[in-house]
Amino acid sequence: MFAVHLADYQGNPCTEKQTVQVTAELRRLRDGCVTPAEVTAKRANDYTVSIQPETRGRHELIVKVNGTLVSNSPFPVFVRKPLGHLCAPENKIRGLRSPTGMTCKDGKIYICEREVDGAVVILDSKFNRIASIRGLNRPGGIAIDHQSNIYVTTLGDLKLHKFTKDGRCVKSVGGSGVAPGMFGLPNGIRVRDNQIFVCDTDCHRIQVFDTDLHLLRVIDSILDTTDIFTSVRRLYGLSRMDEKNVYKPEDLDFDSTGNMYVVNSSYIQVLSPNEKHVRTVGKEGGELENPSCIKVNGKLLFVTDMSKNCMSVFNTSGVLYGTFGERYLNKPVGITFDEDGFVYVSCYRNNNVLIF
């Protein structure tokens, strides 16, 4: 609800007696769906506008007086829904092959199909296939930078690839190994501040590259990666599990302050902006069993759990709000959000993506 006050160009209340009609409507940018508003005259020159949004996501509020837009109209509005909307999916993307990592950008959905002859499938906002990047060896993680370059990790050949927005491969790095720049098992990937963060699961580390895929540093709190004994232990999964160590990182994401949230074996490890251990999330009471992917949305953490077949939602302090989707999810691997706040969860075993 909001108020409309009529005044002249100098800000004085209108006194001229004339017929005044105030109208308002809320229009969703995604598809143009319109929700009409109720306008009530309270007194001369003052009107109350009430509206009950029927759709969520990005909208514009259009207010007119006698058919003319008021100053600054339309107004941007983002409509959110409570977490209860996660109980059941609203839509589904079918016909995929072992879908895993996903991301959304500029109205497009990018989905990795984890097959030996795998691909990145690109869909429009109505889920029509508009393009694909083929010939990938079991793609797992995907991220896009601000120039729309696409970064993909492939588990079959243990590499990190960079593609232009039209799908042309620019560069590939990595291969099997424990030396910096090589991979034991490249997995989840994120772009932040022109840096590419790659979870190297079997080497218990996160490797950071620039946008030209030059290695910048390795986040590894166990021991020096150049030590041969540590390298062998890490390669064969023998490194010591400790909440202050990076242990089998599967995926990661960042909040608005730069804190990093790492899916770390059976819990979430939180690292500060200077990449130091802060705390863990989901470790107590079996809140997480087999987390696979994480997405930060505002002050909430959305985590897929392949053993529980659900989404677990925490706040950034680590408080569990609830679990959702148990009746519908089957081996949920990837999770992402579009610009309207819809949650996309890839179900590896069902070969589909559910949209909540």
Short mmCIF file of C-alpha atoms in Angstrom, two decimals:
data_model
loop_
_atom_site.label_atom_id
_atom_site.label_comp_id
_atom_site.label_asym_id
_atom_site.label_seq_id
_atom_site.Cartn_x
_atom_site.Cartn_y
_atom_site.Cartn_z
CA MET A 1 0.00 0.00 0.00
CA PHE A 2 1.20 3.50 -0.75
CA ALA A 3 -0.18 7.03 -1.08
CA VAL A 4 -0.46 9.40 -4.05
CA HIS A 5 -0.57 13.12 -3.34
CA LEU A 6 -1.50 15.47 -6.19
CA ALA A 7 0.27 18.82 -6.45
CA ASP A 8 1.24 21.35 -9.08
CA TYR A 9 4.74 21.77 -10.49
CA GLN A 10 5.67 23.99 -7.50
CA GLY A 11 4.54 21.38 -5.01
CA ASN A 12 1.35 23.16 -4.00
CA PRO A 13 -1.86 21.13 -3.58
CA CYS A 14 -4.11 21.22 -6.62
CA THR A 15 -7.14 23.43 -6.10
CA GLU A 16 -8.61 23.48 -9.56
CA LYS A 17 -11.84 21.56 -9.59
CA GLN A 18 -11.62 18.93 -12.25
CA THR A 19 -12.22 15.26 -12.69
CA VAL A 20 -9.14 13.34 -11.50
CA GLN A 21 -8.59 9.66 -12.18
CA VAL A 22 -5.67 7.84 -10.55
CA THR A 23 -4.83 4.37 -11.86
CA ALA A 24 -2.07 1.92 -10.96
CA GLU A 25 -0.97 -1.55 -11.97
CA LEU A 26 1.94 -3.89 -11.27
CA ARG A 27 3.53 -5.47 -14.35
CA ARG A 28 6.01 -8.35 -14.23
CA LEU A 29 9.01 -7.82 -16.49
CA ARG A 30 9.43 -11.54 -17.14
CA ASP A 31 6.23 -11.99 -19.13
CA GLY A 32 4.19 -8.79 -18.90
CA CYS A 33 1.69 -10.30 -16.45
CA VAL A 34 -0.35 -7.47 -14.91
CA THR A 35 -1.86 -7.22 -11.42
CA PRO A 36 -4.36 -4.34 -11.11
CA ALA A 37 -4.35 -2.08 -8.05
CA GLU A 38 -7.19 -0.68 -5.98
CA VAL A 39 -7.19 3.13 -5.79
CA THR A 40 -9.17 4.83 -3.02
CA ALA A 41 -9.71 8.60 -2.64
CA LYS A 42 -9.07 9.59 1.00
CA ARG A 43 -9.52 13.36 0.67
CA ALA A 44 -8.89 16.05 -1.92
CA ASN A 45 -5.63 15.39 -3.73
CA ASP A 46 -4.82 12.29 -1.62
CA TYR A 47 -5.30 8.71 -2.79
CA THR A 48 -4.39 5.33 -1.33
CA VAL A 49 -3.20 2.60 -3.70
CA SER A 50 -3.42 -1.02 -2.52
CA ILE A 51 -2.11 -4.02 -4.42
CA GLN A 52 -1.73 -7.73 -3.70
CA PRO A 53 1.03 -9.10 -5.97
CA GLU A 54 0.05 -12.34 -7.66
CA THR A 55 3.47 -13.01 -9.18
CA ARG A 56 7.01 -12.78 -7.83
CA GLY A 57 10.20 -11.42 -9.25
CA ARG A 58 11.05 -8.16 -11.04
CA HIS A 59 8.10 -5.82 -11.65
CA GLU A 60 7.40 -2.23 -12.52
CA LEU A 61 4.68 -0.21 -10.78
CA ILE A 62 2.88 2.06 -13.24
CA VAL A 63 0.96 5.00 -11.76
CA LYS A 64 -1.02 7.43 -13.91
CA VAL A 65 -3.17 10.50 -13.30
CA ASN A 66 -5.73 11.12 -16.01
CA GLY A 67 -3.80 8.76 -18.27
CA THR A 68 -0.43 10.49 -17.77
CA LEU A 69 2.45 8.84 -15.93
CA VAL A 70 3.33 10.48 -12.63
CA SER A 71 6.90 11.61 -12.03
CA ASN A 72 9.44 8.74 -11.99
CA SER A 73 6.80 6.17 -12.96
CA PRO A 74 7.17 3.28 -13.62
CA PHE A 75 8.83 2.40 -10.31
CA PRO A 76 10.98 -0.76 -9.99
CA VAL A 77 9.54 -3.33 -7.56
CA PHE A 78 10.87 -6.76 -6.60
CA VAL A 79 8.28 -9.13 -5.15
CA ARG A 80 9.49 -11.94 -2.91
CA LYS A 81 7.61 -14.88 -1.47
CA PRO A 82 8.19 -16.64 1.86
CA LEU A 83 10.18 -19.86 1.95
CA GLY A 84 6.94 -21.84 1.85
CA HIS A 85 6.96 -21.59 -1.95
CA LEU A 86 9.84 -24.11 -1.91
CA CYS A 87 7.54 -26.91 -0.78
CA ALA A 88 6.53 -27.84 -4.34
CA PRO A 89 7.99 -27.01 -7.76
CA GLU A 90 6.15 -24.63 -10.07
CA ASN A 91 7.74 -25.86 -13.28
CA LYS A 92 10.14 -28.43 -14.72
CA ILE A 93 12.75 -28.65 -17.47
CA ARG A 94 12.70 -32.15 -18.97
CA GLY A 95 14.76 -34.08 -21.48
CA LEU A 96 18.20 -33.45 -19.98
CA ARG A 97 21.10 -35.90 -19.67
CA SER A 98 22.48 -36.14 -16.14
CA PRO A 99 22.17 -32.41 -15.34
CA THR A 100 24.62 -31.02 -12.79
CA GLY A 101 26.01 -27.48 -12.53
CA MET A 102 23.85 -24.53 -13.59
CA THR A 103 23.83 -20.78 -13.73
CA CYS A 104 21.53 -18.01 -15.00
CA LYS A 105 22.47 -14.73 -16.66
CA ASP A 106 20.64 -12.15 -18.78
CA GLY A 107 17.48 -14.23 -19.03
CA LYS A 108 19.30 -17.42 -20.10
CA ILE A 109 19.75 -20.70 -18.24
CA TYR A 110 23.00 -22.65 -18.64
CA ILE A 111 22.92 -26.35 -17.67
CA CYS A 112 25.80 -28.86 -17.67
CA GLU A 113 24.97 -32.36 -18.89
CA ARG A 114 27.48 -34.66 -17.20
CA GLU A 115 28.08 -37.29 -19.87
CA VAL A 116 31.24 -38.48 -21.63
CA ASP A 117 29.93 -36.66 -24.71
CA GLY A 118 28.50 -33.97 -22.48
CA ALA A 119 27.39 -30.45 -23.24
CA VAL A 120 26.33 -27.12 -21.81
CA VAL A 121 22.72 -26.57 -22.82
CA ILE A 122 21.55 -22.96 -23.09
CA LEU A 123 17.84 -22.13 -22.70
CA ASP A 124 15.84 -18.92 -22.89
CA SER A 125 13.49 -17.77 -20.13
CA LYS A 126 10.70 -19.93 -21.58
CA PHE A 127 13.00 -22.99 -21.48
CA ASN A 128 13.47 -23.24 -25.23
CA ARG A 129 16.88 -24.55 -26.29
CA ILE A 130 18.67 -21.76 -28.13
CA ALA A 131 22.29 -22.99 -28.18
CA SER A 132 24.72 -25.54 -26.76
CA ILE A 133 28.43 -26.14 -26.24
CA ARG A 134 29.13 -29.75 -27.15
CA GLY A 135 32.06 -32.15 -27.06
CA LEU A 136 32.74 -31.76 -23.33
CA ASN A 137 33.99 -34.67 -21.24
CA ARG A 138 31.60 -34.82 -18.27
CA PRO A 139 31.12 -31.11 -17.50
CA GLY A 140 30.41 -30.41 -13.85
CA GLY A 141 30.66 -26.78 -12.83
CA ILE A 142 29.86 -23.61 -14.75
CA ALA A 143 30.19 -19.86 -14.16
CA ILE A 144 29.91 -16.71 -16.29
CA ASP A 145 31.83 -13.45 -15.92
CA HIS A 146 30.56 -9.89 -16.46
CA GLN A 147 31.60 -10.04 -20.14
CA SER A 148 29.48 -13.21 -20.61
CA ASN A 149 32.52 -15.48 -21.01
CA ILE A 150 31.67 -19.02 -19.91
CA TYR A 151 33.92 -21.12 -17.64
CA VAL A 152 33.35 -24.88 -17.36
CA THR A 153 35.06 -27.63 -15.38
CA THR A 154 35.16 -31.12 -16.90
CA LEU A 155 35.58 -34.19 -14.72
CA GLY A 156 36.45 -36.58 -17.55
CA ASP A 157 39.70 -34.87 -18.57
CA LEU A 158 40.23 -32.85 -15.36
CA LYS A 159 40.33 -29.44 -17.01
CA LEU A 160 39.05 -25.88 -16.77
CA HIS A 161 37.81 -24.33 -20.02
CA LYS A 162 36.99 -20.79 -21.09
CA PHE A 163 34.46 -20.09 -23.85
CA THR A 164 33.25 -16.89 -25.41
CA LYS A 165 29.55 -16.06 -25.11
CA ASP A 166 28.96 -17.64 -28.54
CA GLY A 167 30.55 -20.93 -27.43
CA ARG A 168 34.03 -20.67 -28.98
CA CYS A 169 36.73 -22.27 -26.81
CA VAL A 170 39.43 -19.73 -25.95
CA LYS A 171 41.65 -21.72 -23.61
CA SER A 172 41.83 -24.91 -21.53
CA VAL A 173 44.12 -25.58 -18.58
CA GLY A 174 44.73 -28.34 -16.07
CA GLY A 175 44.96 -32.08 -16.50
CA SER A 176 45.61 -34.82 -13.94
CA GLY A 177 48.10 -33.94 -11.23
CA VAL A 178 48.71 -32.47 -7.78
CA ALA A 179 50.97 -29.58 -8.79
CA PRO A 180 49.38 -26.12 -8.70
CA GLY A 181 47.38 -25.58 -11.86
CA MET A 182 46.63 -29.28 -12.27
CA PHE A 183 43.53 -31.00 -10.89
CA GLY A 184 42.62 -34.07 -8.91
CA LEU A 185 38.92 -33.47 -9.58
CA PRO A 186 37.73 -30.00 -10.67
CA ASN A 187 34.19 -29.36 -9.52
CA GLY A 188 32.20 -26.29 -8.47
CA ILE A 189 33.27 -22.92 -9.85
CA ARG A 190 32.48 -19.25 -9.21
CA VAL A 191 33.57 -15.90 -10.64
CA ARG A 192 34.22 -12.98 -8.28
CA ASP A 193 36.18 -9.78 -8.88
CA ASN A 194 37.60 -11.10 -12.17
CA GLN A 195 38.90 -14.20 -10.42
CA ILE A 196 37.86 -17.79 -11.13
CA PHE A 197 37.55 -19.97 -8.02
CA VAL A 198 37.65 -23.72 -8.74
CA CYS A 199 37.01 -26.46 -6.18
CA ASP A 200 39.65 -29.18 -6.65
CA THR A 201 37.87 -31.87 -4.67
CA ASP A 202 40.35 -34.73 -4.59
CA CYS A 203 43.32 -32.42 -3.92
CA HIS A 204 41.51 -30.75 -0.99
CA ARG A 205 42.03 -27.22 -2.23
CA ILE A 206 40.53 -24.28 -4.10
CA GLN A 207 42.55 -22.96 -7.02
CA VAL A 208 42.13 -19.35 -8.10
CA PHE A 209 42.75 -18.19 -11.68
CA ASP A 210 42.47 -14.88 -13.49
CA THR A 211 40.10 -14.54 -16.46
CA ASP A 212 42.91 -15.63 -18.82
CA LEU A 213 43.21 -18.84 -16.76
CA HIS A 214 46.60 -18.00 -15.26
CA LEU A 215 46.91 -19.47 -11.78
CA LEU A 216 46.94 -16.77 -9.09
CA ARG A 217 47.01 -18.76 -5.84
CA VAL A 218 45.88 -21.90 -4.06
CA ILE A 219 43.63 -21.86 -0.99
CA ASP A 220 44.82 -24.83 1.02
CA SER A 221 45.07 -24.71 4.80
CA ILE A 222 46.58 -28.18 5.28
CA LEU A 223 50.22 -28.09 4.20
CA ASP A 224 52.39 -26.78 1.38
CA THR A 225 51.22 -28.30 -1.93
CA THR A 226 54.84 -28.67 -3.07
CA ASP A 227 55.52 -31.25 -0.35
CA ILE A 228 55.55 -34.63 -2.11
CA PHE A 229 54.21 -36.58 0.86
CA THR A 230 51.32 -34.17 1.36
CA SER A 231 50.63 -34.24 -2.38
CA VAL A 232 50.41 -38.04 -2.40
CA ARG A 233 48.16 -38.09 0.67
CA ARG A 234 45.94 -35.45 -0.86
CA LEU A 235 45.75 -37.25 -4.20
CA TYR A 236 44.54 -40.44 -2.55
CA GLY A 237 42.15 -38.72 -0.16
CA LEU A 238 44.23 -39.33 2.96
CA SER A 239 44.50 -35.76 4.19
CA ARG A 240 43.28 -35.14 7.71
CA MET A 241 39.71 -33.91 8.01
CA ASP A 242 39.51 -30.85 10.23
CA GLU A 243 37.03 -27.96 10.24
CA LYS A 244 39.90 -25.50 9.71
CA ASN A 245 41.15 -27.37 6.66
CA VAL A 246 39.81 -27.34 3.13
CA TYR A 247 38.67 -30.95 2.82
CA LYS A 248 37.06 -32.33 -0.35
CA PRO A 249 35.49 -29.03 -1.48
CA GLU A 250 32.57 -29.68 -3.84
CA ASP A 251 31.22 -26.19 -4.44
CA LEU A 252 31.43 -22.61 -3.18
CA ASP A 253 29.72 -19.24 -3.27
CA PHE A 254 30.12 -15.74 -1.81
CA ASP A 255 27.92 -13.35 0.13
CA SER A 256 27.80 -9.61 -0.47
CA THR A 257 30.57 -8.92 2.05
CA GLY A 258 33.02 -11.33 0.42
CA ASN A 259 32.71 -14.25 2.84
CA MET A 260 33.22 -17.58 1.05
CA TYR A 261 30.95 -20.56 1.77
CA VAL A 262 32.54 -23.89 0.81
CA VAL A 263 30.68 -27.21 0.57
CA ASN A 264 33.24 -29.17 2.53
CA SER A 265 32.57 -32.93 2.78
CA SER A 266 29.55 -33.06 5.13
CA TYR A 267 29.21 -29.42 6.16
CA ILE A 268 29.77 -25.84 5.00
CA GLN A 269 33.02 -24.08 5.82
CA VAL A 270 32.92 -20.27 6.03
CA LEU A 271 36.05 -18.33 5.07
CA SER A 272 36.53 -14.60 5.61
CA PRO A 273 37.31 -12.22 2.72
CA ASN A 274 41.01 -12.80 3.45
CA GLU A 275 40.37 -16.55 3.12
CA LYS A 276 40.72 -17.52 6.78
CA HIS A 277 38.50 -19.98 8.62
CA VAL A 278 35.56 -18.34 10.44
CA ARG A 279 33.05 -21.05 11.33
CA THR A 280 31.16 -24.07 10.04
CA VAL A 281 27.50 -24.43 9.05
CA GLY A 282 25.40 -27.60 9.11
CA LYS A 283 27.86 -29.67 11.10
CA GLU A 284 25.81 -30.11 14.25
CA GLY A 285 23.00 -32.60 14.65
CA GLY A 286 23.28 -34.13 11.19
CA GLU A 287 21.79 -31.08 9.49
CA LEU A 288 23.73 -32.00 6.36
CA GLU A 289 24.72 -35.48 5.20
CA ASN A 290 26.03 -35.19 1.65
CA PRO A 291 25.90 -31.55 0.50
CA SER A 292 26.76 -31.05 -3.15
CA CYS A 293 26.07 -27.45 -4.16
CA ILE A 294 25.50 -24.08 -2.51
CA LYS A 295 23.98 -20.77 -3.60
CA VAL A 296 23.90 -17.62 -1.51
CA ASN A 297 20.78 -15.48 -1.96
CA GLY A 298 20.79 -12.36 0.18
CA LYS A 299 21.20 -13.53 3.76
CA LEU A 300 20.19 -17.11 3.03
CA LEU A 301 22.25 -20.17 2.07
CA PHE A 302 20.57 -22.74 -0.18
CA VAL A 303 22.30 -26.13 -0.09
CA THR A 304 21.42 -29.29 -2.02
CA ASP A 305 21.85 -32.56 -0.12
CA MET A 306 22.13 -35.69 -2.27
CA SER A 307 21.63 -38.13 0.62
CA LYS A 308 18.56 -36.41 2.03
CA ASN A 309 17.22 -35.49 -1.44
CA CYS A 310 16.34 -31.98 -0.33
CA MET A 311 17.31 -28.32 -0.21
CA SER A 312 18.47 -27.12 3.20
CA VAL A 313 18.12 -23.39 3.88
CA PHE A 314 20.30 -21.64 6.48
CA ASN A 315 20.88 -18.03 7.30
CA THR A 316 24.43 -16.77 6.94
CA SER A 317 24.95 -17.23 10.69
CA GLY A 318 24.33 -20.95 10.31
CA VAL A 319 20.79 -21.26 11.67
CA LEU A 320 18.76 -23.89 9.79
CA TYR A 321 15.40 -22.53 8.63
CA GLY A 322 14.18 -25.78 7.12
CA THR A 323 14.44 -28.42 4.43
CA PHE A 324 12.36 -28.42 1.26
CA GLY A 325 11.62 -30.53 -1.80
CA GLU A 326 11.96 -33.99 -0.24
CA ARG A 327 8.95 -35.32 -2.18
CA TYR A 328 10.28 -34.16 -5.54
CA LEU A 329 14.08 -34.12 -5.60
CA ASN A 330 16.18 -37.15 -6.60
CA LYS A 331 19.94 -36.73 -6.29
CA PRO A 332 19.90 -32.92 -6.41
CA VAL A 333 23.32 -31.79 -7.59
CA GLY A 334 23.14 -28.18 -8.81
CA ILE A 335 21.27 -25.11 -7.65
CA THR A 336 20.95 -21.55 -8.93
CA PHE A 337 18.61 -18.55 -9.04
CA ASP A 338 17.34 -16.48 -11.92
CA GLU A 339 16.84 -12.72 -11.87
CA ASP A 340 13.25 -13.14 -10.61
CA GLY A 341 14.24 -15.23 -7.59
CA PHE A 342 13.09 -18.60 -8.93
CA VAL A 343 15.17 -21.50 -7.60
CA TYR A 344 16.46 -24.05 -10.12
CA VAL A 345 17.57 -27.47 -8.81
CA SER A 346 19.10 -30.09 -11.11
CA CYS A 347 18.12 -33.68 -10.36
CA TYR A 348 20.90 -35.92 -11.64
CA ARG A 349 18.94 -39.16 -11.40
CA ASN A 350 15.66 -37.84 -12.83
CA ASN A 351 17.34 -36.05 -15.75
CA ASN A 352 15.42 -32.85 -15.11
CA VAL A 353 15.58 -29.45 -13.45
CA LEU A 354 12.84 -28.46 -10.99
CA ILE A 355 11.91 -24.80 -10.59
CA PHE A 356 10.59 -23.55 -7.24
#
